[in-house]
Tab-separated table of C-alpha atoms in Angstrom:
chain	number	residue	atom	x	y	z
A	1	UNK	CA	84.503	54.474	41.193
A	2	UNK	CA	84.696	50.869	42.395
A	3	UNK	CA	88.069	50.488	40.689
A	4	UNK	CA	89.428	53.630	42.396
A	5	UNK	CA	88.085	52.464	45.754
A	6	UNK	CA	89.704	49.047	45.395
A	7	UNK	CA	92.973	50.610	44.213
A	8	UNK	CA	93.163	52.992	47.198
A	9	UNK	CA	92.272	50.194	49.626
A	10	UNK	CA	94.922	47.956	48.056
A	11	UNK	CA	97.613	50.634	48.295
A	12	UNK	CA	96.844	52.083	51.717
A	13	UNK	CA	95.150	49.176	53.473
A	14	UNK	CA	98.259	47.183	54.437
A	15	UNK	CA	100.503	50.152	55.191
A	16	UNK	CA	102.103	50.288	58.613
A	17	UNK	CA	101.908	53.492	60.601
A	18	UNK	CA	105.245	54.946	59.574
A	19	UNK	CA	104.706	54.095	55.906
A	20	UNK	CA	101.302	55.755	55.790
A	21	UNK	CA	102.522	58.883	57.565
A	22	UNK	CA	105.548	59.189	55.276
A	23	UNK	CA	103.382	58.691	52.183
A	24	UNK	CA	101.016	61.455	53.326
A	25	UNK	CA	103.908	63.781	54.137
A	26	UNK	CA	105.505	63.299	50.722
A	27	UNK	CA	102.223	63.531	48.797
A	28	UNK	CA	101.255	66.719	50.588
A	29	UNK	CA	104.660	68.250	49.977
A	30	UNK	CA	104.543	67.522	46.256
A	31	UNK	CA	100.960	68.720	45.959
A	32	UNK	CA	101.797	71.946	47.813
A	33	UNK	CA	104.711	72.694	45.492
A	34	UNK	CA	102.689	71.891	42.367
A	35	UNK	CA	99.740	74.003	43.538
A	36	UNK	CA	102.019	76.974	44.199
A	37	UNK	CA	103.457	76.756	40.675
A	38	UNK	CA	99.939	76.775	39.205
A	39	UNK	CA	98.644	79.560	41.461
A	40	UNK	CA	101.641	81.894	41.324
A	41	UNK	CA	100.624	83.840	38.172
A	42	UNK	CA	97.181	84.550	39.655
A	43	UNK	CA	98.594	85.528	43.042
A	44	UNK	CA	101.074	87.914	41.438
A	45	UNK	CA	98.229	89.559	39.555
A	46	UNK	CA	95.484	89.704	42.168
A	47	UNK	CA	96.992	89.164	45.634
A	48	UNK	CA	100.012	91.417	46.080
A	49	UNK	CA	100.846	92.443	49.654
A	50	UNK	CA	102.121	95.995	49.408
A	51	UNK	CA	104.577	97.127	52.098
A	52	UNK	CA	103.604	99.705	54.699
A	53	UNK	CA	105.159	101.155	57.850
A	54	UNK	CA	104.443	97.962	59.808
A	55	UNK	CA	105.586	95.464	57.149
A	56	UNK	CA	108.737	93.364	57.216
A	57	UNK	CA	109.068	93.377	53.409
A	58	UNK	CA	110.207	96.167	51.107
A	59	UNK	CA	108.584	95.403	47.748
A	60	UNK	CA	105.106	94.146	46.772
A	61	UNK	CA	105.048	90.377	47.286
A	62	UNK	CA	102.265	87.930	46.403
A	63	UNK	CA	100.325	86.456	49.289
A	64	UNK	CA	97.899	83.554	49.298
A	65	UNK	CA	100.379	80.694	49.423
A	66	UNK	CA	98.171	79.320	52.170
A	67	UNK	CA	95.705	78.240	49.479
A	68	UNK	CA	98.223	75.660	48.277
A	69	UNK	CA	99.141	74.665	51.841
A	70	UNK	CA	95.540	74.006	52.882
A	71	UNK	CA	94.733	72.162	49.648
A	72	UNK	CA	97.798	69.970	50.130
A	73	UNK	CA	97.091	69.404	53.823
A	74	UNK	CA	93.475	68.337	53.322
A	75	UNK	CA	93.013	66.916	49.830
A	76	UNK	CA	95.157	63.731	49.971
A	77	UNK	CA	93.590	62.560	53.214
A	78	UNK	CA	90.104	63.544	52.061
A	79	UNK	CA	90.514	61.473	48.910
A	80	UNK	CA	91.776	58.477	50.863
A	81	UNK	CA	88.828	58.671	53.260
A	82	UNK	CA	86.346	59.240	50.425
A	83	UNK	CA	87.402	56.410	48.134
A	84	UNK	CA	88.487	53.797	50.638
A	85	UNK	CA	85.267	53.761	52.679
A	86	UNK	CA	84.947	51.004	55.239
A	87	UNK	CA	87.997	49.234	53.813
A	88	UNK	CA	90.279	51.947	55.203
A	89	UNK	CA	91.905	49.927	57.989
A	90	UNK	CA	95.295	50.361	59.564
A	91	UNK	CA	97.613	48.206	61.569
A	92	UNK	CA	97.012	50.453	64.584
A	93	UNK	CA	93.269	50.241	64.986
A	94	UNK	CA	89.906	50.526	63.296
A	95	UNK	CA	90.206	54.239	62.605
A	96	UNK	CA	87.530	55.267	65.099
A	97	UNK	CA	87.306	59.032	65.089
A	98	UNK	CA	88.275	59.437	61.437
A	99	UNK	CA	84.665	60.301	60.592
A	100	UNK	CA	85.110	63.505	62.593
A	101	UNK	CA	87.848	64.618	60.205
A	102	UNK	CA	85.192	65.761	57.735
A	103	UNK	CA	83.973	68.331	60.268
A	104	UNK	CA	87.554	69.428	60.864
A	105	UNK	CA	88.201	69.752	57.131
A	106	UNK	CA	84.975	71.748	56.655
A	107	UNK	CA	85.908	74.156	59.462
A	108	UNK	CA	89.448	74.629	58.133
A	109	UNK	CA	88.289	75.213	54.561
A	110	UNK	CA	85.589	77.623	55.740
A	111	UNK	CA	88.146	79.577	57.742
A	112	UNK	CA	90.481	79.600	54.725
A	113	UNK	CA	87.687	81.177	52.654
A	114	UNK	CA	87.189	83.846	55.322
A	115	UNK	CA	90.953	84.447	55.334
A	116	UNK	CA	91.045	84.735	51.536
A	117	UNK	CA	88.296	87.353	51.605
A	118	UNK	CA	90.130	89.217	54.349
A	119	UNK	CA	93.353	89.144	52.316
A	120	UNK	CA	91.635	90.785	49.351
A	121	UNK	CA	89.291	93.111	51.235
A	122	UNK	CA	89.732	93.376	55.025
A	123	UNK	CA	86.669	92.319	57.003
A	124	UNK	CA	85.361	94.148	60.087
A	125	UNK	CA	86.666	92.779	63.389
A	126	UNK	CA	83.418	91.383	64.818
A	127	UNK	CA	82.294	89.333	61.760
A	128	UNK	CA	85.825	87.982	61.442
A	129	UNK	CA	85.866	86.882	65.087
A	130	UNK	CA	82.406	85.328	64.739
A	131	UNK	CA	83.465	83.184	61.769
A	132	UNK	CA	86.591	82.150	63.654
A	133	UNK	CA	84.590	81.205	66.749
A	134	UNK	CA	82.198	79.090	64.693
A	135	UNK	CA	85.145	77.214	63.195
A	136	UNK	CA	86.693	76.689	66.646
A	137	UNK	CA	83.404	75.385	68.081
A	138	UNK	CA	83.011	72.977	65.149
A	139	UNK	CA	86.543	71.634	65.530
A	140	UNK	CA	86.267	71.355	69.320
A	141	UNK	CA	83.046	69.375	68.864
A	142	UNK	CA	84.942	66.847	66.734
A	143	UNK	CA	87.582	66.304	69.424
A	144	UNK	CA	87.872	63.076	71.346
A	145	UNK	CA	89.846	64.283	74.343
A	146	UNK	CA	87.006	64.789	76.821
A	147	UNK	CA	87.420	66.858	79.970
A	148	UNK	CA	91.160	67.133	80.643
A	149	UNK	CA	90.961	69.935	83.236
A	150	UNK	CA	90.021	69.540	86.929
A	151	UNK	CA	86.914	71.722	86.500
A	152	UNK	CA	83.310	71.096	85.383
A	153	UNK	CA	83.017	70.166	81.725
A	154	UNK	CA	81.139	73.340	80.749
A	155	UNK	CA	83.997	75.441	82.104
A	156	UNK	CA	86.478	73.331	80.134
A	157	UNK	CA	84.454	73.965	76.978
A	158	UNK	CA	84.508	77.733	77.507
A	159	UNK	CA	88.267	77.620	78.088
A	160	UNK	CA	88.753	75.510	74.962
A	161	UNK	CA	86.667	77.892	72.828
A	162	UNK	CA	88.478	80.989	74.069
A	163	UNK	CA	91.903	79.341	73.825
A	164	UNK	CA	91.112	78.114	70.318
A	165	UNK	CA	89.993	81.555	69.203
A	166	UNK	CA	93.162	83.086	70.632
A	167	UNK	CA	95.389	80.423	69.067
A	168	UNK	CA	93.894	80.965	65.597
A	169	UNK	CA	94.557	84.688	65.899
A	170	UNK	CA	98.004	84.466	67.435
A	171	UNK	CA	99.217	82.273	64.561
A	172	UNK	CA	97.922	84.969	62.233
A	173	UNK	CA	99.628	87.695	64.304
A	174	UNK	CA	102.934	85.839	64.382
A	175	UNK	CA	102.992	85.162	60.640
A	176	UNK	CA	104.793	88.414	59.907
A	177	UNK	CA	108.284	87.307	58.950
A	178	UNK	CA	109.723	85.099	56.240
A	179	UNK	CA	109.874	81.445	57.308
A	180	UNK	CA	108.709	82.057	60.891
A	181	UNK	CA	105.545	79.964	60.532
A	182	UNK	CA	107.594	77.194	58.916
A	183	UNK	CA	110.126	77.370	61.785
A	184	UNK	CA	107.299	77.155	64.325
A	185	UNK	CA	104.823	74.738	62.784
A	186	UNK	CA	107.085	72.191	61.084
A	187	UNK	CA	108.648	71.065	64.417
A	188	UNK	CA	105.196	70.908	66.056
A	189	UNK	CA	103.541	68.919	63.266
A	190	UNK	CA	106.583	66.676	62.839
A	191	UNK	CA	106.586	65.920	66.564
A	192	UNK	CA	102.867	65.074	66.572
A	193	UNK	CA	103.439	62.861	63.525
A	194	UNK	CA	106.151	60.993	65.437
A	195	UNK	CA	103.811	60.678	68.427
A	196	UNK	CA	101.259	59.120	66.094
A	197	UNK	CA	103.878	56.682	64.859
A	198	UNK	CA	104.295	55.441	68.437
A	199	UNK	CA	100.586	55.609	69.245
A	200	UNK	CA	100.706	58.501	71.729
A	201	UNK	CA	98.021	60.536	69.904
A	202	UNK	CA	94.824	59.633	68.035
A	203	UNK	CA	95.183	58.431	64.470
A	204	UNK	CA	93.301	61.426	63.077
A	205	UNK	CA	95.731	63.914	64.674
A	206	UNK	CA	98.783	62.120	63.334
A	207	UNK	CA	97.388	61.958	59.799
A	208	UNK	CA	96.603	65.675	59.626
A	209	UNK	CA	99.928	66.515	61.292
A	210	UNK	CA	101.829	64.571	58.626
A	211	UNK	CA	99.813	66.179	55.821
A	212	UNK	CA	100.226	69.706	57.185
A	213	UNK	CA	103.938	69.183	57.826
A	214	UNK	CA	104.445	68.074	54.226
A	215	UNK	CA	102.369	70.969	52.891
A	216	UNK	CA	104.452	73.497	54.837
A	217	UNK	CA	107.677	71.926	53.601
A	218	UNK	CA	106.390	72.239	50.040
A	219	UNK	CA	105.644	75.914	50.669
A	220	UNK	CA	108.957	76.617	52.457
A	221	UNK	CA	111.252	77.165	49.426
A	222	UNK	CA	109.251	80.161	48.175
A	223	UNK	CA	108.861	81.622	51.671
A	224	UNK	CA	112.581	81.355	52.428
A	225	UNK	CA	114.151	84.768	53.125
A	226	UNK	CA	113.935	86.788	51.017
A	227	UNK	CA	110.370	85.493	50.502
A	228	UNK	CA	108.790	85.383	47.072
A	229	UNK	CA	105.437	84.277	48.523
A	230	UNK	CA	103.523	84.792	51.779
A	231	UNK	CA	100.918	82.563	53.414
A	232	UNK	CA	98.309	85.261	53.894
A	233	UNK	CA	95.326	84.951	56.242
A	234	UNK	CA	94.019	82.226	53.935
A	235	UNK	CA	96.830	80.054	55.291
A	236	UNK	CA	97.639	81.320	58.780
A	237	UNK	CA	94.058	81.132	60.107
A	238	UNK	CA	93.291	77.495	59.148
A	239	UNK	CA	96.822	76.433	60.117
A	240	UNK	CA	96.164	77.875	63.566
A	241	UNK	CA	92.837	76.032	63.674
A	242	UNK	CA	94.306	72.659	62.634
A	243	UNK	CA	97.321	72.863	64.929
A	244	UNK	CA	95.125	74.036	67.799
A	245	UNK	CA	92.900	71.005	67.241
A	246	UNK	CA	95.928	68.676	67.253
A	247	UNK	CA	97.109	70.189	70.533
A	248	UNK	CA	93.611	69.761	71.987
A	249	UNK	CA	93.682	66.105	71.004
A	250	UNK	CA	97.136	65.770	72.570
A	251	UNK	CA	95.921	67.405	75.802
A	252	UNK	CA	93.052	64.914	75.848
A	253	UNK	CA	95.542	62.039	76.172
A	254	UNK	CA	96.597	63.357	79.614
A	255	UNK	CA	99.481	65.260	78.010
A	256	UNK	CA	98.471	68.831	78.821
A	257	UNK	CA	102.049	69.858	79.621
A	258	UNK	CA	103.253	68.644	76.209
A	259	UNK	CA	100.373	70.463	74.479
A	260	UNK	CA	101.435	73.702	76.173
A	261	UNK	CA	105.163	73.254	75.596
A	262	UNK	CA	105.020	72.669	71.841
A	263	UNK	CA	103.627	76.120	70.858
A	264	UNK	CA	105.075	77.938	73.883
A	265	UNK	CA	107.147	80.436	71.891
A	266	UNK	CA	104.162	81.638	69.856
A	267	UNK	CA	101.984	81.657	72.982
A	268	UNK	CA	104.392	83.767	75.029
A	269	UNK	CA	105.442	86.195	72.292
A	270	UNK	CA	101.857	86.915	71.205
A	271	UNK	CA	100.314	86.961	74.691
A	272	UNK	CA	102.958	89.186	76.279
A	273	UNK	CA	102.721	91.543	73.309
A	274	UNK	CA	98.917	91.640	73.612
A	275	UNK	CA	99.012	92.605	77.292
A	276	UNK	CA	101.693	95.211	76.693
A	277	UNK	CA	99.581	96.809	73.983
A	278	UNK	CA	96.472	96.668	76.173
A	279	UNK	CA	98.408	98.410	78.943
A	280	UNK	CA	99.252	101.179	76.468
A	281	UNK	CA	95.576	101.345	75.379
A	282	UNK	CA	96.463	100.550	71.781
A	283	UNK	CA	93.989	99.098	69.295
A	284	UNK	CA	95.115	95.490	69.556
A	285	UNK	CA	93.255	94.409	66.399
A	286	UNK	CA	95.333	96.701	64.199
A	287	UNK	CA	98.631	95.751	62.540
A	288	UNK	CA	101.783	96.703	64.428
A	289	UNK	CA	105.486	95.945	64.874
A	290	UNK	CA	105.531	95.187	68.608
A	291	UNK	CA	106.111	91.425	68.587
A	292	UNK	CA	109.477	90.276	69.866
A	293	UNK	CA	110.437	88.764	66.510
A	294	UNK	CA	109.654	92.102	64.833
A	295	UNK	CA	111.663	93.998	67.420
A	296	UNK	CA	114.528	91.587	66.775
A	297	UNK	CA	114.721	92.620	63.113
A	298	UNK	CA	114.465	96.266	64.140
A	299	UNK	CA	117.351	95.623	66.546
A	300	UNK	CA	119.608	94.364	63.756
A	301	UNK	CA	118.952	90.611	63.730
A	302	UNK	CA	118.937	89.142	60.220
A	303	UNK	CA	115.741	87.304	59.361
A	304	UNK	CA	117.592	83.981	59.163
A	305	UNK	CA	118.994	84.541	62.656
A	306	UNK	CA	115.484	85.118	64.032
A	307	UNK	CA	113.923	82.060	62.407
A	308	UNK	CA	116.933	79.929	63.371
A	309	UNK	CA	116.434	80.945	67.005
A	310	UNK	CA	112.746	80.047	66.728
A	311	UNK	CA	113.436	76.700	65.049
A	312	UNK	CA	116.113	75.610	67.527
A	313	UNK	CA	113.940	76.768	70.437
A	314	UNK	CA	111.072	74.656	69.122
A	315	UNK	CA	113.311	71.593	68.913
A	316	UNK	CA	114.207	72.146	72.576
A	317	UNK	CA	110.533	72.565	73.507
A	318	UNK	CA	109.676	69.370	71.627
A	319	UNK	CA	112.389	67.554	73.582
A	320	UNK	CA	110.888	68.812	76.849
A	321	UNK	CA	107.439	67.720	75.661
A	322	UNK	CA	108.852	64.255	74.977
A	323	UNK	CA	110.238	64.144	78.516
A	324	UNK	CA	106.773	64.859	79.945
A	325	UNK	CA	105.358	61.973	77.913
A	326	UNK	CA	108.062	59.503	78.878
A	327	UNK	CA	107.979	60.428	82.585
A	328	UNK	CA	104.407	61.629	83.219
A	329	UNK	CA	104.785	62.564	86.881
A	330	UNK	CA	103.648	65.839	88.380
A	331	UNK	CA	107.151	66.954	89.267
A	332	UNK	CA	108.480	66.289	85.762
A	333	UNK	CA	105.567	68.200	84.207
A	334	UNK	CA	106.167	71.261	86.382
A	335	UNK	CA	109.945	71.222	85.876
A	336	UNK	CA	109.586	70.799	82.099
A	337	UNK	CA	107.075	73.658	81.851
A	338	UNK	CA	109.331	75.893	83.946
A	339	UNK	CA	112.354	74.996	81.830
A	340	UNK	CA	110.412	75.713	78.636
A	341	UNK	CA	109.264	79.086	79.951
A	342	UNK	CA	112.850	79.992	80.881
A	343	UNK	CA	114.124	79.069	77.421
A	344	UNK	CA	111.435	81.148	75.724
A	345	UNK	CA	112.149	84.096	78.036
A	346	UNK	CA	115.840	83.920	77.148
A	347	UNK	CA	115.026	84.073	73.435
A	348	UNK	CA	112.553	86.929	73.926
A	349	UNK	CA	115.138	88.823	75.973
A	350	UNK	CA	117.740	88.275	73.255
A	351	UNK	CA	115.320	89.542	70.610
A	352	UNK	CA	114.745	92.674	72.702
A	353	UNK	CA	118.424	93.618	72.802
A	354	UNK	CA	120.112	95.661	70.094
A	355	UNK	CA	122.984	94.070	68.241
A	356	UNK	CA	126.291	95.908	67.971
A	357	UNK	CA	126.342	95.399	64.212
A	358	UNK	CA	124.474	97.709	61.887
A	359	UNK	CA	120.816	96.899	61.254
A	360	UNK	CA	120.161	94.760	58.221
A	361	UNK	CA	117.344	94.958	55.740
A	362	UNK	CA	114.815	92.314	56.739
A	363	UNK	CA	113.376	91.586	53.313
A	364	UNK	CA	113.162	92.825	49.766
């Protein structure tokens, strides 16, 4: 044990920020790919997602790729923290706040277990929401952002809990098309990793962002249209939790506008769809094909066209978020948020329009 501790400290101790983040990204990517190869026979046997009227796929496809993603996102950093101990020092500070990562890891893994159970045997709505809320409360308690809203702290906490619960679920709702979660979350996690490189976000956020980005890249080849593997709730729920926590940490650095801009497409698509379904008195907890990205495929958009729109849109939103960080004035924040909302609305409007070409099959 002492040898392993000294080895890890020797390897990772002197690394500069960019080196450490790149190492974590690459390690997580390799571990994700290797885990998928090992898990695939079991997933094909026990975790097939069979198509139904609301599905975007045509043949039974294994789900549960999120197991590999969460393992790859958490395990490398957990091992570094476990074996390096007090010797885990970086060029950019003492690592204050890293101890809270254990609570974040525990919440994410717990939510992944709930998601895995739900994948195999759907849970009732209320117990599922309760488990999700417990995970959100645990992760919010580990945050270091403080009160970033101009309201009493207890009101901020309620808003954070409700927003976190919604974000976990909307990521799950939006994970209904090949590569869409990759197109959404890779730009967000990559951007937060870059912010960590320059010291704009806490060290803990940057480390998890790099690990999760690498894990998603390792998963991406098998989820590429036409997908041979899906994330499943075991992946989408903890990914929503981890990314929501990163955005909370970002908001706590007086960068609320950037924290809103980065996931703005998912936020607007899911939230508008929710209110439209509520207005129609539909059961919003049931599966459906009302999201804008789903309507796009129904309107004749190829899957690659949809995810390309989402990916390019997220690059534009990340650029606007960068502007709000470089010029943190009130006017710039408002203009950037308005510009981001306009861009998302344009994409949603485009998804809502039928193409003149014949509809294409969205998956196998």
